mmCIF file of C-alpha atoms in Angstrom:
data_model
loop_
_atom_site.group_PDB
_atom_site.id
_atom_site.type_symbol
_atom_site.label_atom_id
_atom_site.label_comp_id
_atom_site.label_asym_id
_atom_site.label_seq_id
_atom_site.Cartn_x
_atom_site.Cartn_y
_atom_site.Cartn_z
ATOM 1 C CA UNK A 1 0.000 0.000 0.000
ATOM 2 C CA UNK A 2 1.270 3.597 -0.638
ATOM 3 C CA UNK A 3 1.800 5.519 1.852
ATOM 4 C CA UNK A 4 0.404 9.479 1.151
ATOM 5 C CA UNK A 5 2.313 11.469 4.050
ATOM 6 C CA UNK A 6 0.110 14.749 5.208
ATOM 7 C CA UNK A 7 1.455 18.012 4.825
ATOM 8 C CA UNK A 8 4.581 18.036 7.133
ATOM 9 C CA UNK A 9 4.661 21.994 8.088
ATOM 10 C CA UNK A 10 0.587 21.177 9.322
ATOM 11 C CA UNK A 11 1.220 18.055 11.614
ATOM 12 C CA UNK A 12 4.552 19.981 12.970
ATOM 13 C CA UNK A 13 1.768 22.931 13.767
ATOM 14 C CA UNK A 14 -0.545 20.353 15.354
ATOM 15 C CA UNK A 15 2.271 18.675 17.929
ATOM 16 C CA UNK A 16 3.391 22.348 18.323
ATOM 17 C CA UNK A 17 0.662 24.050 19.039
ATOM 18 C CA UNK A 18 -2.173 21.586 19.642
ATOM 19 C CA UNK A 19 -3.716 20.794 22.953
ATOM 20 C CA UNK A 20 -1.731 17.893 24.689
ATOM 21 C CA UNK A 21 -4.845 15.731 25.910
ATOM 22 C CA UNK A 22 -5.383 13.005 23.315
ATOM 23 C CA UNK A 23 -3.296 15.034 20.756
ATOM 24 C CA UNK A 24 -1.924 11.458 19.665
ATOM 25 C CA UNK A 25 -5.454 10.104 18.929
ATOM 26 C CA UNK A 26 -6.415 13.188 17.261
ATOM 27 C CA UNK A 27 -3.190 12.796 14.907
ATOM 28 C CA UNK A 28 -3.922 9.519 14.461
ATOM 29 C CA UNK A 29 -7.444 9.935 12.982
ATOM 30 C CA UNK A 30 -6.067 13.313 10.904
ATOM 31 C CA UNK A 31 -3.446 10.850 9.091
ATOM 32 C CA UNK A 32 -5.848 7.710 8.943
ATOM 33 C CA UNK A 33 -8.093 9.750 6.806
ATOM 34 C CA UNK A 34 -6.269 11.877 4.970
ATOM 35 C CA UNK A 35 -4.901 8.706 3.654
ATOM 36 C CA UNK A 36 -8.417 7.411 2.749
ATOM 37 C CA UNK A 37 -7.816 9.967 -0.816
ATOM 38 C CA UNK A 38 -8.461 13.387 2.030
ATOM 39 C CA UNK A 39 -7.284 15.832 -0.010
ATOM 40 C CA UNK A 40 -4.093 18.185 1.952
ATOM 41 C CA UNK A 41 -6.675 21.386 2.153
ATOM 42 C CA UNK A 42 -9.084 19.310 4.109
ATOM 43 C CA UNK A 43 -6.160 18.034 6.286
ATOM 44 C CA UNK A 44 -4.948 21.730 6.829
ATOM 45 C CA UNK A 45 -8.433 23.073 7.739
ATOM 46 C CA UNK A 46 -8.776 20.256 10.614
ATOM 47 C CA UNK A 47 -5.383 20.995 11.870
ATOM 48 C CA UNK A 48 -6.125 25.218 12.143
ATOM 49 C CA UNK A 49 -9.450 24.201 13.454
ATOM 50 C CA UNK A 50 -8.143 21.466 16.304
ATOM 51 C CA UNK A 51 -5.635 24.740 16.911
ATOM 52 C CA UNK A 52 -7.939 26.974 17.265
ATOM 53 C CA UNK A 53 -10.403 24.773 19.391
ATOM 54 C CA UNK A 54 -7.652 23.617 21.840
ATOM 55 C CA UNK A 55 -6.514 26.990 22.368
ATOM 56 C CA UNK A 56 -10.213 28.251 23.377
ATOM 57 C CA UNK A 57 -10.678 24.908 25.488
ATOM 58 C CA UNK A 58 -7.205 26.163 27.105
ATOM 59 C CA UNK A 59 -8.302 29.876 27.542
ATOM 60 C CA UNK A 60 -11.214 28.187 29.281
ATOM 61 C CA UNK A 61 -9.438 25.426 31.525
ATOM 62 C CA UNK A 62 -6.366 27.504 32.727
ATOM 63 C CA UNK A 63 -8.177 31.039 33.400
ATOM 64 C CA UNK A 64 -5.279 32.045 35.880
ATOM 65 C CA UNK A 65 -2.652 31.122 33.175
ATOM 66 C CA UNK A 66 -4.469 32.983 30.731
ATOM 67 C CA UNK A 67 -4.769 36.144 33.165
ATOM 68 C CA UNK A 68 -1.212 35.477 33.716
ATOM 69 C CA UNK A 69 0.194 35.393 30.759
ATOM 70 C CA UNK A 70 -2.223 38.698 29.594
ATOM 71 C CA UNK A 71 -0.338 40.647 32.077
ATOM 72 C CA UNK A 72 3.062 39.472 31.132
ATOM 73 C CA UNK A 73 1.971 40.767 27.585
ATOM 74 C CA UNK A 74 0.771 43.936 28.711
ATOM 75 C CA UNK A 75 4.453 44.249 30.780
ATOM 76 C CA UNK A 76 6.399 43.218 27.978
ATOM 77 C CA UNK A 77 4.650 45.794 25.830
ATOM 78 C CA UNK A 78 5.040 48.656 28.246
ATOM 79 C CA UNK A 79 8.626 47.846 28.382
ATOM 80 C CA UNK A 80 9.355 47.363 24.814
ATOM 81 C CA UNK A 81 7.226 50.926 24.088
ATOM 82 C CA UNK A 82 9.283 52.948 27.027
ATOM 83 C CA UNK A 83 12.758 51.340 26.474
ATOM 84 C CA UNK A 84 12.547 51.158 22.898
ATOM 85 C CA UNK A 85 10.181 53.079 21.246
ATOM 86 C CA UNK A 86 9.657 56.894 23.318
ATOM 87 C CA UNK A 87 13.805 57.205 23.677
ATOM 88 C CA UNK A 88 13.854 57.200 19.530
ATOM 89 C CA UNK A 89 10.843 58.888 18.638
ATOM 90 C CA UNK A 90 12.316 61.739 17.500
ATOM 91 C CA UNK A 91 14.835 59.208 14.958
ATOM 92 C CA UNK A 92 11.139 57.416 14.203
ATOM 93 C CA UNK A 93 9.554 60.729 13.149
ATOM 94 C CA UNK A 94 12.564 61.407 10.883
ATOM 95 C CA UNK A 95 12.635 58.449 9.517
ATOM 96 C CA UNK A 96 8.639 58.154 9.021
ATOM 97 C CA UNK A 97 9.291 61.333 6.903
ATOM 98 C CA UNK A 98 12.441 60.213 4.815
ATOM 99 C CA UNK A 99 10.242 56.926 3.484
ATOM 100 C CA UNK A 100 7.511 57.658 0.519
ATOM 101 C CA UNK A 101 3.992 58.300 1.177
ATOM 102 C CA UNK A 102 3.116 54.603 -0.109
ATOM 103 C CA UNK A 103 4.646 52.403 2.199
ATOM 104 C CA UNK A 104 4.749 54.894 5.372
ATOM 105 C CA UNK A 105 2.094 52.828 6.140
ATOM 106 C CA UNK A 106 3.267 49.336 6.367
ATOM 107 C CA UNK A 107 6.726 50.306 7.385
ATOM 108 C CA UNK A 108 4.895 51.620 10.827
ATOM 109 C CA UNK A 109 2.157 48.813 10.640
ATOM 110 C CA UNK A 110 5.306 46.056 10.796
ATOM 111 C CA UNK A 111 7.702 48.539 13.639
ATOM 112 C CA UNK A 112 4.820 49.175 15.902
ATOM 113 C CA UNK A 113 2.658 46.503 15.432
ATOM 114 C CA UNK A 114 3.866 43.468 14.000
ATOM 115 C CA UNK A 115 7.422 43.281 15.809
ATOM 116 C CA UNK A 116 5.822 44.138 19.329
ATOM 117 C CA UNK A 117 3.189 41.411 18.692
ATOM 118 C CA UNK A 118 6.171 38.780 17.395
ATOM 119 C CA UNK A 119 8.146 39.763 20.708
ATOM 120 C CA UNK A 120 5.615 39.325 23.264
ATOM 121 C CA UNK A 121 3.993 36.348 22.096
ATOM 122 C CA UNK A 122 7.734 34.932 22.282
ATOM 123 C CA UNK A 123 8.472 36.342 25.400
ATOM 124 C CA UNK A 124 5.002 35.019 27.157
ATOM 125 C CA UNK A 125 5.202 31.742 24.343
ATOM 126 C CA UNK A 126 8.688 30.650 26.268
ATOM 127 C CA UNK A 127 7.251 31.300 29.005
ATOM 128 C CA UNK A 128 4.140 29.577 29.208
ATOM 129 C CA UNK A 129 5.446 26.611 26.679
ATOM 130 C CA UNK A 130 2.551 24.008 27.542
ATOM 131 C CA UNK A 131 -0.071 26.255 26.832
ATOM 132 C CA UNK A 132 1.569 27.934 23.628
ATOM 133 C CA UNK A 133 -1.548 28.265 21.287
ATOM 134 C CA UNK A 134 -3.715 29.411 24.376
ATOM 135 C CA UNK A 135 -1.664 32.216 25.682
ATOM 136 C CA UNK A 136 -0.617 33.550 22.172
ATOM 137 C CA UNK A 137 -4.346 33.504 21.001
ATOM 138 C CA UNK A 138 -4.994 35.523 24.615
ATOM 139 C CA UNK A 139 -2.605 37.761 24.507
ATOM 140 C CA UNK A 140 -3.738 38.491 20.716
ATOM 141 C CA UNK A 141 -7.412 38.874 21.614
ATOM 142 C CA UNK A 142 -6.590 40.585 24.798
ATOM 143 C CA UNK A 143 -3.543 43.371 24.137
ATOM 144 C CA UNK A 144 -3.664 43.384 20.628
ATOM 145 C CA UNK A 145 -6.772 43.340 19.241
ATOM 146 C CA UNK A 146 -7.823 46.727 21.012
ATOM 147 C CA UNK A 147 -4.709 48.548 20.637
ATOM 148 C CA UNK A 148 -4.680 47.555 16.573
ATOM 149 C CA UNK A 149 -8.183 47.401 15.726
ATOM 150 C CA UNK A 150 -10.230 49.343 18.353
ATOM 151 C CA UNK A 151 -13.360 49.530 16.959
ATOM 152 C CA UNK A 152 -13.222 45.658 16.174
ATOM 153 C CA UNK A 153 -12.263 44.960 19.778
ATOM 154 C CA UNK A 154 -15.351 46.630 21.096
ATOM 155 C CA UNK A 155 -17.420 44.800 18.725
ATOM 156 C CA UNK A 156 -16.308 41.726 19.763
ATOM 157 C CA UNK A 157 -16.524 42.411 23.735
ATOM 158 C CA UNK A 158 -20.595 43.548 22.342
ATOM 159 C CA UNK A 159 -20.662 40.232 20.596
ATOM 160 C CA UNK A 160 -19.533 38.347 23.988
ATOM 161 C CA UNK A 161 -22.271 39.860 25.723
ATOM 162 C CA UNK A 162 -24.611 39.919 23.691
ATOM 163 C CA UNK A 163 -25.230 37.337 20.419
ATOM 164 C CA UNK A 164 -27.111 40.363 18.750
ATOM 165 C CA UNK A 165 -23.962 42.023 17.601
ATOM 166 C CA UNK A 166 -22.346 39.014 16.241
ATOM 167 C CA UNK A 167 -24.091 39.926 12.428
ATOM 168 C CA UNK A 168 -22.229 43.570 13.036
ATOM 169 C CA UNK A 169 -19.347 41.719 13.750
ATOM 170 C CA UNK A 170 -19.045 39.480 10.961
ATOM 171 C CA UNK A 171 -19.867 42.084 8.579
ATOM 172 C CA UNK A 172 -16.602 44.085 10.188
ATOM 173 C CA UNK A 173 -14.379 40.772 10.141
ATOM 174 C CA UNK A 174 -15.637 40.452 6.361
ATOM 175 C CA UNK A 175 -14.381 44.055 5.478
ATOM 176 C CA UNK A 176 -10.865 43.446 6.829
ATOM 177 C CA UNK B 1 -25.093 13.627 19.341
ATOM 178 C CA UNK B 2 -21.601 12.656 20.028
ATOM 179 C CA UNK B 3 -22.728 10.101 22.893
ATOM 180 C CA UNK B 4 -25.507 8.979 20.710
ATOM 181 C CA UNK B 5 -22.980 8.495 17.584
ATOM 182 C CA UNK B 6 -20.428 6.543 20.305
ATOM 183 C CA UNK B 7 -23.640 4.235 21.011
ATOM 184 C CA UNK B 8 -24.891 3.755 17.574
ATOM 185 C CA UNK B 9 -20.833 2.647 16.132
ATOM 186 C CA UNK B 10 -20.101 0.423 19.695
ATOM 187 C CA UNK B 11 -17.521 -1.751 19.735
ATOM 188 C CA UNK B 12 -15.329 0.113 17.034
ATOM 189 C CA UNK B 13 -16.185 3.963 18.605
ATOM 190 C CA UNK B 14 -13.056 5.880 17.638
ATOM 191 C CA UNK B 15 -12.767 9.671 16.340
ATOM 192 C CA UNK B 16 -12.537 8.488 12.795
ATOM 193 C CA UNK B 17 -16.370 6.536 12.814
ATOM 194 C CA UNK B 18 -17.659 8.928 15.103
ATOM 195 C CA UNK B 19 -17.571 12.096 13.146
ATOM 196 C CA UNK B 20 -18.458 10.272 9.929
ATOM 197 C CA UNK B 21 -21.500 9.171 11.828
ATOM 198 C CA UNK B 22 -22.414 12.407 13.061
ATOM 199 C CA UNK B 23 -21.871 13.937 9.265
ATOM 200 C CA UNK B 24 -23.620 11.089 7.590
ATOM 201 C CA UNK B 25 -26.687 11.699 9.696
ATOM 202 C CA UNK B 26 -26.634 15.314 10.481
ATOM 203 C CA UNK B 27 -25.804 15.852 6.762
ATOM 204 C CA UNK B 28 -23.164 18.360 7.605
ATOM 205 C CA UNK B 29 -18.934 18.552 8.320
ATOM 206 C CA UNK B 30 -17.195 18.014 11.874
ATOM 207 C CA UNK B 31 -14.407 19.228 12.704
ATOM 208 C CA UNK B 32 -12.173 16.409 14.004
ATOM 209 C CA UNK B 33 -10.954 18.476 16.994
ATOM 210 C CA UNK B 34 -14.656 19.789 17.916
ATOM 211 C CA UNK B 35 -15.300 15.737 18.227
ATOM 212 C CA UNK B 36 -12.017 14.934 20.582
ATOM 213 C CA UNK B 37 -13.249 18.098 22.916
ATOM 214 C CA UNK B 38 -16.690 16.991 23.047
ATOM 215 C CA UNK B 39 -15.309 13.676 24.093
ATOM 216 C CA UNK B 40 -13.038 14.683 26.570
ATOM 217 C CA UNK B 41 -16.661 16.505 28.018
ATOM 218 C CA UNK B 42 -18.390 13.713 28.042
ATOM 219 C CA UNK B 43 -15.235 11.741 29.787
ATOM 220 C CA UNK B 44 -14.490 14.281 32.482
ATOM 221 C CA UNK B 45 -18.122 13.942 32.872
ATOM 222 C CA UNK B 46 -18.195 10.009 33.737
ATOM 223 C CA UNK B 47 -20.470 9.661 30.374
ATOM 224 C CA UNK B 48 -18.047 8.065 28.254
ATOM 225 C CA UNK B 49 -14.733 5.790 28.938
ATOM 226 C CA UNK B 50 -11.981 5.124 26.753
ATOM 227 C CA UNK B 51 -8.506 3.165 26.204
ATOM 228 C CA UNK B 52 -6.019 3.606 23.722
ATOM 229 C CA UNK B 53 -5.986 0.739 20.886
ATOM 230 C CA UNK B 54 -2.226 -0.685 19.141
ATOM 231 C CA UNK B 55 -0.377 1.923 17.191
ATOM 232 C CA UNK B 56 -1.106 1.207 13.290
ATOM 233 C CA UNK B 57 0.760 2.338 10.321
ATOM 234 C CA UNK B 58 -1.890 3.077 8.700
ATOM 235 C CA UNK B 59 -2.079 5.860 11.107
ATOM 236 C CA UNK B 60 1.335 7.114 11.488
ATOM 237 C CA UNK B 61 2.536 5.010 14.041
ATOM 238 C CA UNK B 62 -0.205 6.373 16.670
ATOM 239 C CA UNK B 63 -2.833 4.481 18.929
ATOM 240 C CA UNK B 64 -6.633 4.299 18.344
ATOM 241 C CA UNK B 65 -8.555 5.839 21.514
ATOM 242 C CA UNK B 66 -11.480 3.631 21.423
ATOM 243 C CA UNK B 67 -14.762 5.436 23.320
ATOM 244 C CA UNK B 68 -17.499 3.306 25.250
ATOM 245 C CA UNK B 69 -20.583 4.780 26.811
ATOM 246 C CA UNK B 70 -20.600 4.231 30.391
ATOM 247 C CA UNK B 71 -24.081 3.342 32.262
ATOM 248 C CA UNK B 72 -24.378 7.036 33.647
ATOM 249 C CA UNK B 73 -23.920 7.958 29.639
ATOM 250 C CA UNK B 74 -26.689 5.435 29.027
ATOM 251 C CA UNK B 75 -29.397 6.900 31.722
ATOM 252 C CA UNK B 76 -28.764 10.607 30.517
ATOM 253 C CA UNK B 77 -29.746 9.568 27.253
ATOM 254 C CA UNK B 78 -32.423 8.160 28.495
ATOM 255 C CA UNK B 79 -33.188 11.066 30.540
ATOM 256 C CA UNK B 80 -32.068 13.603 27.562
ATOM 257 C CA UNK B 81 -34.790 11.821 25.403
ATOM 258 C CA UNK B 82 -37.767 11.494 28.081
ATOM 259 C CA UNK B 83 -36.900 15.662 28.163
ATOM 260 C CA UNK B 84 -37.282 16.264 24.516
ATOM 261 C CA UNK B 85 -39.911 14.071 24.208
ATOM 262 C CA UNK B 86 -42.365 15.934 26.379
ATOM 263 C CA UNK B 87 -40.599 19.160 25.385
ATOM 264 C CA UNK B 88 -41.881 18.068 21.958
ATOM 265 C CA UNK B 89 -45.125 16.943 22.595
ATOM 266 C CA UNK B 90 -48.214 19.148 22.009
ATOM 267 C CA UNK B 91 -46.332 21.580 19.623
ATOM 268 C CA UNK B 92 -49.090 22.018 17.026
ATOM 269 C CA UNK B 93 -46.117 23.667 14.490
ATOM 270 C CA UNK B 94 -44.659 19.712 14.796
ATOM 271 C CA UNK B 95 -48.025 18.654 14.440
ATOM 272 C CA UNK B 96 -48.614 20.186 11.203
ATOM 273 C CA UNK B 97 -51.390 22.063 12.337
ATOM 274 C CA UNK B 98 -50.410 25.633 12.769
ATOM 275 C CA UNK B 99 -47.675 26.475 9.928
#
């Protein structure tokens, strides 16, 4: 019998970041069917969505970790703003106005976004290594979320409390 | 429906028959993952039991986690059921009558 190997980078992602109780099992059935002709985009959307779930079931279980590793986040962030960013704002200005118009933008987007995002969910990812998907995904929703996308962040919080504002929500999700 | 699915499959109840039971009758795709949490529910619960089969390599080298329905799983079904059906009962939209 041939043997049709999933996609290697997606069950790396699942024993990386997938919940640890019956992960095996879970891997197990993944590879069983994907060899029963699964195609690899089927095999990829269970793998984000056993992510994704285990995370939330994480979030859920471990609510101290989770609070935990939200302040951390918040910490790191604080630091990396008043150590790093305030003592070369002046150089940041400069620079902002040296770049053209066009990419001004995404230049900023990737310095005082991205990078922060990248070093605290490594910083609170090493830190917190059992729970990796959980804590990132937290510290996403949590720090993130609101200080990127405001408006989106209250709109979820409404959608939390109340299921009414979930249509408002997906329409914003579908604009981005 | 995950208990029922573990009932209706038995003896072979592992994630793989499960959620094609649950798509074949509810006529719609399961997440694998959404089936393992549900289980692990339904475990912590005392509902369900399990034990892990022989690693195959037709799976990679990994175990089967086969799932049985324990007798507290049975009697909430049974209690689930007696629920709906009296929930259900007397609804003249079910009936027919007032759609």
């Amino acid at each position: 019998m041939t043997v049709v190997r999933p996609p290697a980078v997606a069950t790396w992602l699942l024993r990386r970041l997938g919940r640890r109780e019956r992960l095996e099992s879970l891997a197990g059935d993944l590879w069983e069917e994907h060899q029963q002709r699964r195609s690899s985009v089927w095999y990829w959307r269970q793998v984000v969505a056993a992510i994704a779930l285990g995370a939330c079931q994480d979030v859920r279980d471990h609510t101290w970790l989770t609070v935990r590793a939200v302040l951390i986040g918040y910490g790191v962030l604080w630091l990396h703003f008043s150590l790093l960013v305030q003592p070369t704002t002046s150089f940041l200005n400069e620079y902002y106005l040296s770049l053209p118009p066009g990419i001004r933008g995404p230049v900023f987007f990737i310095l005082l976004a991205v990078v922060p995002w990248a070093g605290t969910g490594w910083v609170v990812g090493r830190l917190h290594r059992s729970h990796l998907a959980a804590v990132v995904l937290a510290v996403t929703v949590f720090v993130f979320l609101p200080m990127v996308f405001p408006e989106l962040a209250r709109k979820v919080a409404n959608a939390l409390d109340h299921p009414r504002y979930v249509p408002a929500l997906a329409a914003q999700v579908w604009q981005h | 429906m995950v208990l029922l699915a573990v009932m209706r499959i038995s003896d072979d109840a592992y994630g793989v028959p499960i959620a094609r039971e649950i798509e074949n009758i509810s006529g719609r795709g399961v997440a694998r993952g959404s089936v393992y949490f549900a289980l692990e529910r339904l475990e912590a619960k005392g509902l369900v039991s399990s034990a892990l089969g022989e690693p195959t390599a037709a799976r990679g080298g990994r175990a089967k986690r086969y799932f049985h329905v324990t007798a507290r799983g049975v009697r909430e079904v049974r209690d689930t059921r007696r629920t709906l059906t009296r929930l259900w009962e007397g609804l003249p939209q079910l009936e027919g009558l007032g759609v």
